[in-house]
Coordinates of C-alpha atoms and ligand atoms in Angstrom, one line a residue:
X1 CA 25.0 -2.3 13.5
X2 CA 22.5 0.8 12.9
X3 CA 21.5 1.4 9.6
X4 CA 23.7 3.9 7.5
X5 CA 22.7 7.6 8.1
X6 CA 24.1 9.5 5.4
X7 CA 22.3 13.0 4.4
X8 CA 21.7 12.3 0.5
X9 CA 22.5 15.9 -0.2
X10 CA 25.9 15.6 0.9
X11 CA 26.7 12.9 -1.4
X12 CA 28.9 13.1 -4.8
X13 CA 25.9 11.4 -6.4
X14 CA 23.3 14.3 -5.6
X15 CA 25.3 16.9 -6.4
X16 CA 26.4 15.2 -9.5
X17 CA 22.3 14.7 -10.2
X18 CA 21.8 18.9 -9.2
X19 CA 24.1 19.5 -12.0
X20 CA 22.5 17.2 -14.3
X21 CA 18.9 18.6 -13.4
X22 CA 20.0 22.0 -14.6
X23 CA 20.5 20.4 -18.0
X24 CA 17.3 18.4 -18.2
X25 CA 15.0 20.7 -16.2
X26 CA 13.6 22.4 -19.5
X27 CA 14.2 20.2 -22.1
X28 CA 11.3 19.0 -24.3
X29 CA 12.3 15.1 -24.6
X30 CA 9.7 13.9 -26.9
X31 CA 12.7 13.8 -29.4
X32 CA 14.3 10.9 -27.7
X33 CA 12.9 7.8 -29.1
X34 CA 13.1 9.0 -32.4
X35 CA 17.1 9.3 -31.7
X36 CA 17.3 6.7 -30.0
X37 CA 16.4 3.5 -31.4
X38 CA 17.2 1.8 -28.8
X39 CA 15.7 3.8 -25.9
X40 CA 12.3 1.7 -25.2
X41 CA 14.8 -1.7 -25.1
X42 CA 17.3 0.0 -22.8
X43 CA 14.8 1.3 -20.1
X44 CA 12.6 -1.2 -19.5
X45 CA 13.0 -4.5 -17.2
X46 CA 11.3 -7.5 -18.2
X47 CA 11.0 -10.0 -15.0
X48 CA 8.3 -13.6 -14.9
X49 CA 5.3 -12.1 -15.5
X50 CA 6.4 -8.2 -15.2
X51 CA 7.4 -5.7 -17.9
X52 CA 8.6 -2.9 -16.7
X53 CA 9.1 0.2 -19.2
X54 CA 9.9 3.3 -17.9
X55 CA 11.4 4.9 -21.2
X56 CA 8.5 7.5 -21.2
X57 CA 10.6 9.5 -18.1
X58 CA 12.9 12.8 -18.2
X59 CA 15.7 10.5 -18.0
X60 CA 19.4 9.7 -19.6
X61 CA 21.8 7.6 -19.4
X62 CA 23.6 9.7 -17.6
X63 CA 20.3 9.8 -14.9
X64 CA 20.1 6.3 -14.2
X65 CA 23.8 5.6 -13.5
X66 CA 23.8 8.9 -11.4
X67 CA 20.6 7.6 -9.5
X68 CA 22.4 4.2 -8.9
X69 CA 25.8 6.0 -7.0
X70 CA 23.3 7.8 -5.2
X71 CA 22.1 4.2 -4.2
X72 CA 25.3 2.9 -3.7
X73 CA 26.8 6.1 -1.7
X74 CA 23.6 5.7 0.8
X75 CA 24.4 2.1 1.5
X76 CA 21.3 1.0 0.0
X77 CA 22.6 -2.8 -0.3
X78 CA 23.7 -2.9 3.5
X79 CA 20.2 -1.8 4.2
X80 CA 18.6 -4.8 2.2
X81 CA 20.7 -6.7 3.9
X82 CA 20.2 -5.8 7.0
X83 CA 16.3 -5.7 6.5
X84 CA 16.4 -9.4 5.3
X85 CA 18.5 -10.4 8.2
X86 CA 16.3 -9.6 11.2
X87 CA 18.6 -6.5 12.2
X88 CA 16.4 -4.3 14.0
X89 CA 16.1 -1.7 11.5
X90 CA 13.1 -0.1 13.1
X91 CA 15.2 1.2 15.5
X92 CA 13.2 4.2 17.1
X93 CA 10.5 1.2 18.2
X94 CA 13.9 -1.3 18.8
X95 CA 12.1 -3.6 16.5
X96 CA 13.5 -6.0 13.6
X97 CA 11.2 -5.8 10.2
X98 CA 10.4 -9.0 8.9
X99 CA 7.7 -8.7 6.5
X100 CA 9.4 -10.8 4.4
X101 CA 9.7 -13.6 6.9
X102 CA 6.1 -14.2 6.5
X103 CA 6.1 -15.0 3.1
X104 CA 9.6 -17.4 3.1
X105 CA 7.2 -20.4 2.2
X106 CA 11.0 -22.4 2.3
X107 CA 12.3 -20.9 5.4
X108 CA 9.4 -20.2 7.8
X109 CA 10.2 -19.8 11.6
X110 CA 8.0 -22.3 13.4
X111 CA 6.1 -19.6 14.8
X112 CA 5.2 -18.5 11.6
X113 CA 4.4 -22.4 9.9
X114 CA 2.4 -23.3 12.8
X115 CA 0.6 -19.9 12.4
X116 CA -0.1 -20.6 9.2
X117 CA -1.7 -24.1 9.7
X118 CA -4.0 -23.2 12.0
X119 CA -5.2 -20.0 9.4
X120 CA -5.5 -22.9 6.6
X121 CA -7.5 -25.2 9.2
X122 CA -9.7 -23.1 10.5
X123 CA -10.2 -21.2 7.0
X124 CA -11.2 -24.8 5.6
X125 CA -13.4 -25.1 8.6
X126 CA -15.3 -22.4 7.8
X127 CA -15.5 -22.9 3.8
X128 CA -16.3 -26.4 4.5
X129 CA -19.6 -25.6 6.6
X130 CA -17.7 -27.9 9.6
X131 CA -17.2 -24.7 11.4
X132 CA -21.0 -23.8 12.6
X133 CA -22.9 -21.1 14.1
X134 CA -24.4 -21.7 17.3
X135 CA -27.7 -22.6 16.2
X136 CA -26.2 -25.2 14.2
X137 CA -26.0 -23.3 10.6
X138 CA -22.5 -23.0 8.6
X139 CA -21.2 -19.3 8.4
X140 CA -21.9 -17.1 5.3
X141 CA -20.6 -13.7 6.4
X142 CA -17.1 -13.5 7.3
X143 CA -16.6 -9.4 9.8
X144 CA -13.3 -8.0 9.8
X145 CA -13.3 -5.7 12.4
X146 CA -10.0 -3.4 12.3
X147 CA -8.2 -0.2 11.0
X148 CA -5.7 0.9 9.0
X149 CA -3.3 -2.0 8.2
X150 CA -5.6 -4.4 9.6
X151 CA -8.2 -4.1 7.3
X152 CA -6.7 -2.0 4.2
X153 CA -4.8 -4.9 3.0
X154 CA -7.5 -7.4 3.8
X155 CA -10.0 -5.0 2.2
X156 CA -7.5 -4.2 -0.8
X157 CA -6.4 -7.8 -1.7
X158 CA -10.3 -9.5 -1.3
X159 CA -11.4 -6.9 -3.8
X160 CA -8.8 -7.5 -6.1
X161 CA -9.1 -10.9 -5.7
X162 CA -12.7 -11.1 -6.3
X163 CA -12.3 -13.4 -9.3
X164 CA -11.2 -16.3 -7.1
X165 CA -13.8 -15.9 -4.2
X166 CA -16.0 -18.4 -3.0
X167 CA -19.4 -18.6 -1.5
X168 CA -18.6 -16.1 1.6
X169 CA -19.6 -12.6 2.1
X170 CA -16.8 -10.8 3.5
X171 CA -17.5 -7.3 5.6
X172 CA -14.6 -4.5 6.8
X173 CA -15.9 -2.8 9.7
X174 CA -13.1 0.0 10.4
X175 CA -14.5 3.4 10.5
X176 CA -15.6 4.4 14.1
X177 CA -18.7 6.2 12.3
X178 CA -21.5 4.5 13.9
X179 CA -23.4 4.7 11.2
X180 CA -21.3 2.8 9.0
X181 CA -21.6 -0.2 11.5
X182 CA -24.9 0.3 11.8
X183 CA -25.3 -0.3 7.9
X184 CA -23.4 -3.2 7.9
X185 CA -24.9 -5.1 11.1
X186 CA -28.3 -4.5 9.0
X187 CA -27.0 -6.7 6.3
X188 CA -25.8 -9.3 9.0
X189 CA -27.3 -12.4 10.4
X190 CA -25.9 -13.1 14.3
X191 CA -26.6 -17.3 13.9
X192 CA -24.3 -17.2 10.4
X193 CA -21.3 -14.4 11.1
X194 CA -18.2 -15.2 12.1
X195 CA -16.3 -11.8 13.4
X196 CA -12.7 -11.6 13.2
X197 CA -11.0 -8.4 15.5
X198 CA -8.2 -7.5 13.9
X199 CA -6.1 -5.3 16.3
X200 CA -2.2 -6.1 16.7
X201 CA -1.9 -3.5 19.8
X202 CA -5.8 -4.6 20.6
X203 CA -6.2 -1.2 22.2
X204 CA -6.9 0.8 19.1
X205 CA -9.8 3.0 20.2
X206 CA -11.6 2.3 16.8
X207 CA -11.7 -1.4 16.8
X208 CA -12.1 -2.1 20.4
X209 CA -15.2 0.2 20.3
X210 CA -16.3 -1.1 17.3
X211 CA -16.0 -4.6 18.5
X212 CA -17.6 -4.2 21.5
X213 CA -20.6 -2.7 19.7
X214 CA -20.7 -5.8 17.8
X215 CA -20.3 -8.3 20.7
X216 CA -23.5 -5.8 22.0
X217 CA -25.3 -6.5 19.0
X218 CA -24.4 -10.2 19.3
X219 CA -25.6 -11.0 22.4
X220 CA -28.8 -9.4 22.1
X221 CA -29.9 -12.6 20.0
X222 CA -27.6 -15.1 22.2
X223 CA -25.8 -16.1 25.3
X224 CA -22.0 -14.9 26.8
X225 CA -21.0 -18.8 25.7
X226 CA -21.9 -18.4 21.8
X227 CA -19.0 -16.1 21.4
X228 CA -16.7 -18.6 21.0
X229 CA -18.0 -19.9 17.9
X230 CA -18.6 -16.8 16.5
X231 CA -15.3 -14.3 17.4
X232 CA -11.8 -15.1 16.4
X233 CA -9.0 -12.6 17.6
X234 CA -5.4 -11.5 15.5
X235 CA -3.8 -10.1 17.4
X236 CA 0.1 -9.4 19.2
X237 CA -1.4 -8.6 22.6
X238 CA -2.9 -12.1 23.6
X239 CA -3.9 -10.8 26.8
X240 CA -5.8 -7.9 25.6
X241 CA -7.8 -10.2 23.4
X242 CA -8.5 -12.4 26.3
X243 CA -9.4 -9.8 28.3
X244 CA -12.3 -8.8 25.5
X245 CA -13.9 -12.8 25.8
X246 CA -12.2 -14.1 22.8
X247 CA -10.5 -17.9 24.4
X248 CA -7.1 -18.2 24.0
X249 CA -7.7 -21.2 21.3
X250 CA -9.6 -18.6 19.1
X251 CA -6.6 -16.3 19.0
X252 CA -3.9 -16.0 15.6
X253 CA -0.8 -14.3 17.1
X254 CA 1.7 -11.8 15.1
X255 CA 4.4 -10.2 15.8
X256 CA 6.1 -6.5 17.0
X257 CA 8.5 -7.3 14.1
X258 CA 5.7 -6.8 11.7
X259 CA 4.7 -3.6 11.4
X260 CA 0.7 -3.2 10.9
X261 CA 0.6 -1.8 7.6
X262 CA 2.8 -4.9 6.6
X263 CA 1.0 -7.1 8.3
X264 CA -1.2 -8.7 5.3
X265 CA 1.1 -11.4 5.1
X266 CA 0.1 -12.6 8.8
X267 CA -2.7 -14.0 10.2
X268 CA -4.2 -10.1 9.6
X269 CA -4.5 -12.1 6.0
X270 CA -7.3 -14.5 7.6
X271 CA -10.7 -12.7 6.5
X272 CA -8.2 -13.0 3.3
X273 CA -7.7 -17.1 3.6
X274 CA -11.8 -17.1 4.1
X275 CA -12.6 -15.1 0.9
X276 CA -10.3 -16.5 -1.5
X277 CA -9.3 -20.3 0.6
X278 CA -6.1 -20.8 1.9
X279 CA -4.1 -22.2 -1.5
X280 CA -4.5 -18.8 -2.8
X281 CA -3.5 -17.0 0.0
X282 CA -0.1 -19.2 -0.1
X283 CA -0.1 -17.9 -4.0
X284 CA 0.0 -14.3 -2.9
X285 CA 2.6 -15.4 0.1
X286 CA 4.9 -16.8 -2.7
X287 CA 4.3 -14.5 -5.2
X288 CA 5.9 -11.7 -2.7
X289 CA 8.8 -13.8 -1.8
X290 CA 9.2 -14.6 -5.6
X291 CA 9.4 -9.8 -5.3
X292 CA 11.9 -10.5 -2.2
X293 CA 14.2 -12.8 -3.7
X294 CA 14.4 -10.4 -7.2
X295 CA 15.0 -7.3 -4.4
X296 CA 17.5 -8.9 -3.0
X297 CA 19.3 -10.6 -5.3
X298 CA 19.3 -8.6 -8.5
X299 CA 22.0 -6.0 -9.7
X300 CA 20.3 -2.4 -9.2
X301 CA 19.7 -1.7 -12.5
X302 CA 17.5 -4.4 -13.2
X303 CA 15.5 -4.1 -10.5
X304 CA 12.0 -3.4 -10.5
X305 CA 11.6 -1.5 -6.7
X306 CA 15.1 -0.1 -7.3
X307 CA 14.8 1.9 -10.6
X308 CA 10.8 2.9 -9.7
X309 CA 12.3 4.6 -6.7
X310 CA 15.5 6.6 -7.8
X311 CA 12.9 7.2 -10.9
X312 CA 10.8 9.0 -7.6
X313 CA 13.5 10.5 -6.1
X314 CA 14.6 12.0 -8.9
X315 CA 11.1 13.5 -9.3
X316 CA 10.3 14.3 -6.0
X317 CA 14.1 15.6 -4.9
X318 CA 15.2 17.4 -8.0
X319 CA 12.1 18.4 -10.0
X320 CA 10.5 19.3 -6.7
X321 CA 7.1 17.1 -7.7
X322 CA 4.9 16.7 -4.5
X323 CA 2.7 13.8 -5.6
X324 CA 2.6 10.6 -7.7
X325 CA -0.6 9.2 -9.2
X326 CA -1.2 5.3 -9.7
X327 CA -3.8 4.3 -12.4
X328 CA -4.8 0.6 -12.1
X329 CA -6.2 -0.1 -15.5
X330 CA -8.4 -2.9 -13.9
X331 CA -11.3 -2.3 -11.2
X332 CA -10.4 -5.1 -9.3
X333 CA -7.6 -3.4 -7.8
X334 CA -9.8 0.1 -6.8
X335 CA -8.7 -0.3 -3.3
X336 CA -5.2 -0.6 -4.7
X337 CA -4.3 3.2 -3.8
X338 CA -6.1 4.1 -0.6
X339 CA -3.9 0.8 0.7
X340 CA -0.7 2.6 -0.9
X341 CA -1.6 5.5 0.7
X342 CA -1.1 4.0 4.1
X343 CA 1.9 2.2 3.1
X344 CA 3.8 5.0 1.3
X345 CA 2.7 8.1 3.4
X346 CA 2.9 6.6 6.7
X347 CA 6.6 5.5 6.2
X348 CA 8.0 8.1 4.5
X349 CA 5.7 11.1 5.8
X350 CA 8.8 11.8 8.1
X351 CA 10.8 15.4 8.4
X352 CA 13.4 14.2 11.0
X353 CA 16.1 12.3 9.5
X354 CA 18.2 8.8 11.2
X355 CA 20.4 11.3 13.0
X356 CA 17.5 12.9 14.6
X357 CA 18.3 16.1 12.7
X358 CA 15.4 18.2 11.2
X359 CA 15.5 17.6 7.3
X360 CA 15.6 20.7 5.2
X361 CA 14.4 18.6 1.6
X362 CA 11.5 16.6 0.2
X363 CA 10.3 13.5 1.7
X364 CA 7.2 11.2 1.8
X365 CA 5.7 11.9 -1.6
X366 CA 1.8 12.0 -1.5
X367 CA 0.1 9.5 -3.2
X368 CA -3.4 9.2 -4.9
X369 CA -5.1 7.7 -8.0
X370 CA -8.2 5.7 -9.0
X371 CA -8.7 3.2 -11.6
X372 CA -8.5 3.7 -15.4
X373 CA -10.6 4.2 -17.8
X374 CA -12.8 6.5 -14.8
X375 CA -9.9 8.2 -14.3
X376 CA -9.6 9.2 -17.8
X377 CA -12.9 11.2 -17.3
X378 CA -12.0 12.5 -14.0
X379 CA -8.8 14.3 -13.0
X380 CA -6.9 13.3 -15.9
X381 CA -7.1 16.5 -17.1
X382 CA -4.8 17.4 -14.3
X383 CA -2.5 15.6 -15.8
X384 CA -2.3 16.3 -19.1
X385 CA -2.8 20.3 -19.1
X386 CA -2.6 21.3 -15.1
X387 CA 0.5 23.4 -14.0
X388 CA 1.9 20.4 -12.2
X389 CA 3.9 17.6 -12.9
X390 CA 2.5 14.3 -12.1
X391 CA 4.5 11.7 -12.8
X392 CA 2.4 8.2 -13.1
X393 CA 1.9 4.4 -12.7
X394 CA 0.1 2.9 -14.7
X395 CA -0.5 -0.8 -13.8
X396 CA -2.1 -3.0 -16.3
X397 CA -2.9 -6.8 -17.3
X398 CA -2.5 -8.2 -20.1
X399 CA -5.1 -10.8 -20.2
X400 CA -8.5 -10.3 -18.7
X401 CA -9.7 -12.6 -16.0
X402 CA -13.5 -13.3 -17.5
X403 CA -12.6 -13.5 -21.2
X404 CA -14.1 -10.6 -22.4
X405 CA -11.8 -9.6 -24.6
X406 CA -13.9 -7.1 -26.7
X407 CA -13.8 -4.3 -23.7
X408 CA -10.3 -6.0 -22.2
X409 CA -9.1 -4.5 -26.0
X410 CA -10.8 -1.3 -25.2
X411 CA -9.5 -1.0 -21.8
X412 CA -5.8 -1.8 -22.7
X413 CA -5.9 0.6 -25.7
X414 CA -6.8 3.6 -23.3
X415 CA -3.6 2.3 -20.9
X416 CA -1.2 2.1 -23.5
X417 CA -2.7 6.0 -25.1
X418 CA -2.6 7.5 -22.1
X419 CA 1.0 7.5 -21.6
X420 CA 1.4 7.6 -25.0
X421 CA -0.4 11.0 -24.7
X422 CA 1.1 11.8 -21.4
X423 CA 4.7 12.1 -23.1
X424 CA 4.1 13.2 -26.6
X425 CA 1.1 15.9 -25.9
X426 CA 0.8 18.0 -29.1
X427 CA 4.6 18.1 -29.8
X428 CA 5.6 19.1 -33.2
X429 CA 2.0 19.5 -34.4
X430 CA -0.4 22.3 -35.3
X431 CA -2.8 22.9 -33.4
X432 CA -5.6 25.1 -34.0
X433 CA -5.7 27.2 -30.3
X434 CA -3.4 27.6 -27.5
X435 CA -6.5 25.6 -25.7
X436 CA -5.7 22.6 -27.6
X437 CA -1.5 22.6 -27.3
X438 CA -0.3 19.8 -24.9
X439 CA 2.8 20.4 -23.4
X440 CA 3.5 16.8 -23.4
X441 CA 6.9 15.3 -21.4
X442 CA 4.7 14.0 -18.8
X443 CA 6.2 11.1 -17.3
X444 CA 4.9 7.8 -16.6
X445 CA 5.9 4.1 -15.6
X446 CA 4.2 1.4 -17.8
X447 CA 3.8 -1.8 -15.3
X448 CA 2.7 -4.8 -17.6
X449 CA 1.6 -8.0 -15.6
X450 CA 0.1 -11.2 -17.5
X451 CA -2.9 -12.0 -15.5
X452 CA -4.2 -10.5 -12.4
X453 CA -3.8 -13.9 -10.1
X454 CA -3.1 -14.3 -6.4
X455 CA 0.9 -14.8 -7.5
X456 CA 1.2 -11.7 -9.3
X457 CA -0.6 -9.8 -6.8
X458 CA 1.6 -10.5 -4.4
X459 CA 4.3 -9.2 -6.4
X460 CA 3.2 -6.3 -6.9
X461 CA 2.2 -5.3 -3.5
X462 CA 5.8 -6.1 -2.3
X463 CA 7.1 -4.5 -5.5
X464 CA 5.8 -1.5 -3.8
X465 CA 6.9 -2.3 0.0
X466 CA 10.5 -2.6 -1.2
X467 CA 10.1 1.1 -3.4
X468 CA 9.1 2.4 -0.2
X469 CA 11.6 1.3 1.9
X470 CA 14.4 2.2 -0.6
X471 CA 13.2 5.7 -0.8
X472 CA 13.4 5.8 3.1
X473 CA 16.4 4.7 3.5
X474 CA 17.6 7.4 0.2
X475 CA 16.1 10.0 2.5
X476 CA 17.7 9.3 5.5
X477 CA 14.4 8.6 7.6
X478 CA 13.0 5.6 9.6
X479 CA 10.6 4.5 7.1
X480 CA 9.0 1.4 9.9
X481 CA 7.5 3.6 12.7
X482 CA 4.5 6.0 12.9
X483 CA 4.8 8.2 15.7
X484 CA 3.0 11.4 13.8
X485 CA 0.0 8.9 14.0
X486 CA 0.1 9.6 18.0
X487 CA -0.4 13.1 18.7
X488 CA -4.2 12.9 17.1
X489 CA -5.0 10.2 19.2
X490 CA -3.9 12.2 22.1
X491 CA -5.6 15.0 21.8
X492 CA -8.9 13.1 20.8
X493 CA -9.0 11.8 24.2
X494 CA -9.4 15.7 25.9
X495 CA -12.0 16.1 23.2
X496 CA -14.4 13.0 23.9
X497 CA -14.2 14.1 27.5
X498 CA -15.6 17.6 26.5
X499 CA -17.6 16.1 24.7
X500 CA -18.9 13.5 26.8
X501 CA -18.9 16.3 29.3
X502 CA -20.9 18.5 27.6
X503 CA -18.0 20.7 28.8
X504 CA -14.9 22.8 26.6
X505 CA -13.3 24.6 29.1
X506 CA -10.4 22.3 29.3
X507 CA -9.5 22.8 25.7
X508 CA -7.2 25.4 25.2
X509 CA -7.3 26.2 21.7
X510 CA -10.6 28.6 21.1
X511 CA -11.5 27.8 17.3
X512 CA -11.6 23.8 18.3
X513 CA -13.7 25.0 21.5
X514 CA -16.2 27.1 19.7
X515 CA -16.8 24.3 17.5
X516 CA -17.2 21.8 20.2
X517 CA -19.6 23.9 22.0
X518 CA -21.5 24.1 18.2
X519 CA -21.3 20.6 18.2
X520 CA -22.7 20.4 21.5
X521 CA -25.9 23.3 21.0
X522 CA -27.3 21.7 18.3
Ligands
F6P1 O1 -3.6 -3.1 14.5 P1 -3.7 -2.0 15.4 O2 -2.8 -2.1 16.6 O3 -5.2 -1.9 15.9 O4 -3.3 -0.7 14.7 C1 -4.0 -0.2 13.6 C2 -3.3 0.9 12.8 O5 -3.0 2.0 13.6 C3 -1.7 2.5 13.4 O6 -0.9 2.1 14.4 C4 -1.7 4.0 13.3 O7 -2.8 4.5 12.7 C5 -1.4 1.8 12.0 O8 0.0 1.8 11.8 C6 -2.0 0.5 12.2 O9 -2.0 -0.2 11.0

């Protein structure tokens, strides 16, 4: 059965929530928890180690149990459903999208368990100093060489999980910017590195080029045989990766059901298993089933993904907002957004809806951020005084990792002022200028967590997977393919042949030829 394809803006719900916009759209609503005691209680979800509290949003009552028919009326619970179940979902790629299957520690497939045991043996190999070079010294420098979701999740979660890394240096070669390699082959050692291509199509120009660069590099040092030891494939195209010199034995396999910016959860997560040891990568593994199951399972209004994306709809949809910020109040997670951005844009950056119909309202909302407190001194001002409404996460942790609690105290009371700020600005106060008013009514999403651990982490990446795909399916759009991505690639190959031609004529359009033949003069 296909998914529902409902256009949202034909439903009871939305119409019902047009209406209600007109009566919130202006309204100053700073007023709120003073008349309503209960307010901060009522809009917030409390969940293991989460608290939730989205009270500081242009919201009702009334909002929320609109938002939720528009849930219902989409068919937003079939949709879990059918996700969860293996139905291919993805269906302009004919594909089933089972993220989630990765991280079912109870309920692997065999493909999956065996997968895994040969991530945590080899990992252990290599942490152990068993696994060694081929002059006969143990690895120290672990290369993941890959793009988009193979490396911005591996990148993302071994920064955030610095805390619990071990001896190994860990590289992210992605960027086909020679340079880039360059600098990080300097830092390298060819007898102690242990490269890992990341590539689940293996014919990503980036990676393949990249990698072959390195195996270049490699074997300026050593012989064709020393490869074994020293490059390990992911990959869903076995072949391919045979076909590069990397044995069969070396090779992790995924899956076409697990889409690449998904994909942390599979062997993609094995620079991951090297940084931080297998055990913690099973932490993060359950931590995002521990997300799944609460998805799933739990009534819409309590649920974290849910609510934070009907609160985004109702941002994005009604008060026409183009962007969300998230502010990570720790600097762990400072990769945390540019691996959002992949996740949320490239699913939901989509203007042709499940019908195949051209959609004629607000999709894909763009996302950006850095971490707090820098952010405080950089675009924050944005946020508080700019013409534009921003509405925020801000993710924070309760306890800090190294016990410092002297700045942890500093750094949480900036977190908890900011939205604090954010919603009350300058309201019912004098102030001295118009230069110094604050509008106020900004609204933001408080995420509380514990302890930044492997577990929580987890959760909170697939608290954001499950947003994403609830918005898609609220907008009426295949949230699990990518074909925008294609057309660039395309017409980069007729410009590395001019290029490599020393030769524009072919290229049609006369700004991009000038500027090759620029490119080429100088
Ligand atoms: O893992 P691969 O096949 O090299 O693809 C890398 C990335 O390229 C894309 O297909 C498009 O940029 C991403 O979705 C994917 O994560």
């Amino acid at each position: 059965m296909p998914l529902p394809a409902i256009n949202p803006t034909k439903t009871n719900a939305w119409k019902a929530l047009e209406a209600h916009f007109q009566e919130l759209k202006d309204k100053q609503m700073q007023d709120v928890f003073s008349n309503e005691p209960t307010r901060a209680g009522r809009f917030k979800i409390e969940w293991k180690d989460f608290y939730v509290d989205y009270s500081k949003n242009r919201i009702t009552d009334k909002t929320i149990s609109l938002l939720l028919n528009l849930a219902e009326e989409v068919g937003l619970k079939e949709a879990i459903n059918q996700q969860f179940s293996g139905k291919p979902i993805n269906q302009t790629e004919g594909r089933a999208v089972l993220h989630t299957a990765l991280r079912d520690l109870n309920n692997l497939k065999p493909e999956v368990a065996s997968t895994l045991q040969k991530m945590k043996g080899f990992s252990e190999e290599i942490l152990s100093g068993k696994h060694k070079g081929f002059s006969g010294k143990p690895i120290t420098d672990v290369v993941n060489i890959g793009i988009g979701g193979s490396h911005l999740g591996p990148e993302m979660v071994t920064d955030a999980l610095q805390y619990y890394r071990n001896h190994l240096n860990i590289h992210f070669i992605a960027n086909i910017d020679g340079d880039d390699v360059k600098e990080i082959l300097k830092k390298l050692n060819p007898e102690t590195t242990l490269f890992i291509v990341v590539s689940k199509s293996f014919t990503t120009q980036e990676t393949i080029v990249n990698a072959t660069v390195v195996r270049d590099w490699f074997l300026k040092t050593t012989v064709e045989e020393n490869i074994q030891s020293h490059f390990v494939a992911v990959s869903a195209n076995i072949q391919g990766a045979i076909d590069f010199g990397i044995s069969e034995d070396n090779i992790f396999p995924m899956w076409d059901w697990v889409g690449g910016r998904f994909s942390l959860w599979s062997s993609v997560g094995l620079s991951i298993c090297c940084a931080v040891g297998y055990h913690n990568f099973e932490a993060i593994l359950k931590g995002a089933s521990e997300m799944d199951g609460h998805f799933k399972n739990e009534e819409f209004d309590k649920n974290i993904p849910i609510v934070l994306a009907l609160l985004s709809i109702w941002y994005n949809n009604f008060f026409k907002v183009e962007s969300e910020a998230v502010v990570a109040y720790s600097q762990y997670l400072n990769k945390l957004v540019p691996y959002l951005q992949q996740a949320i844009m490239e699913s939901n950056g989509k203007n042709i809806d499940r019908n195949g119909d051209k959609i004629d309202y607000q999709t894909g909302t763009i996302v950006w951020g850095n971490v707090g407190s820098n952010s405080q001194h950089a675009y924050f001002q944005l946020l508080h005084q700019g013409t534009k409404l921003i509405p925020t996460d801000f993710i924070g942790f309760s306890k800090p990792l190294q016990g410092n609690f002297k700045n942890h105290n500093i750094l949480m009371a900036n977190y908890l002022a900011q939205t604090e700020a954010l919603w009350e600005g300058t309201y019912n106060k004098e102030v001295e200028n118009p230069f110094k008013f604050f509008e106020g009514n900004k609204p933001t999403n408080s995420i509380l967590i514990k302890k930044l651990t492997p577990n929580s982490l987890g959760k909170l990446i697939a608290m954001y997977e499950h947003k994403l795909f609830v918005q898609g399916i609220i907008w009426n759009i295949f949230s699990y393919d990518q074909w925008g991505v294609e057309l660039g690639k395309t017409v980069a190959k007729g410009t590395l042949s001019s290029i490599e031609n020393k030769n524009a004529s072919e290229i049609k359009n006369s700004s991009t030829q000038n500027l090759i033949k620029k490119l080429l003069d100088s």
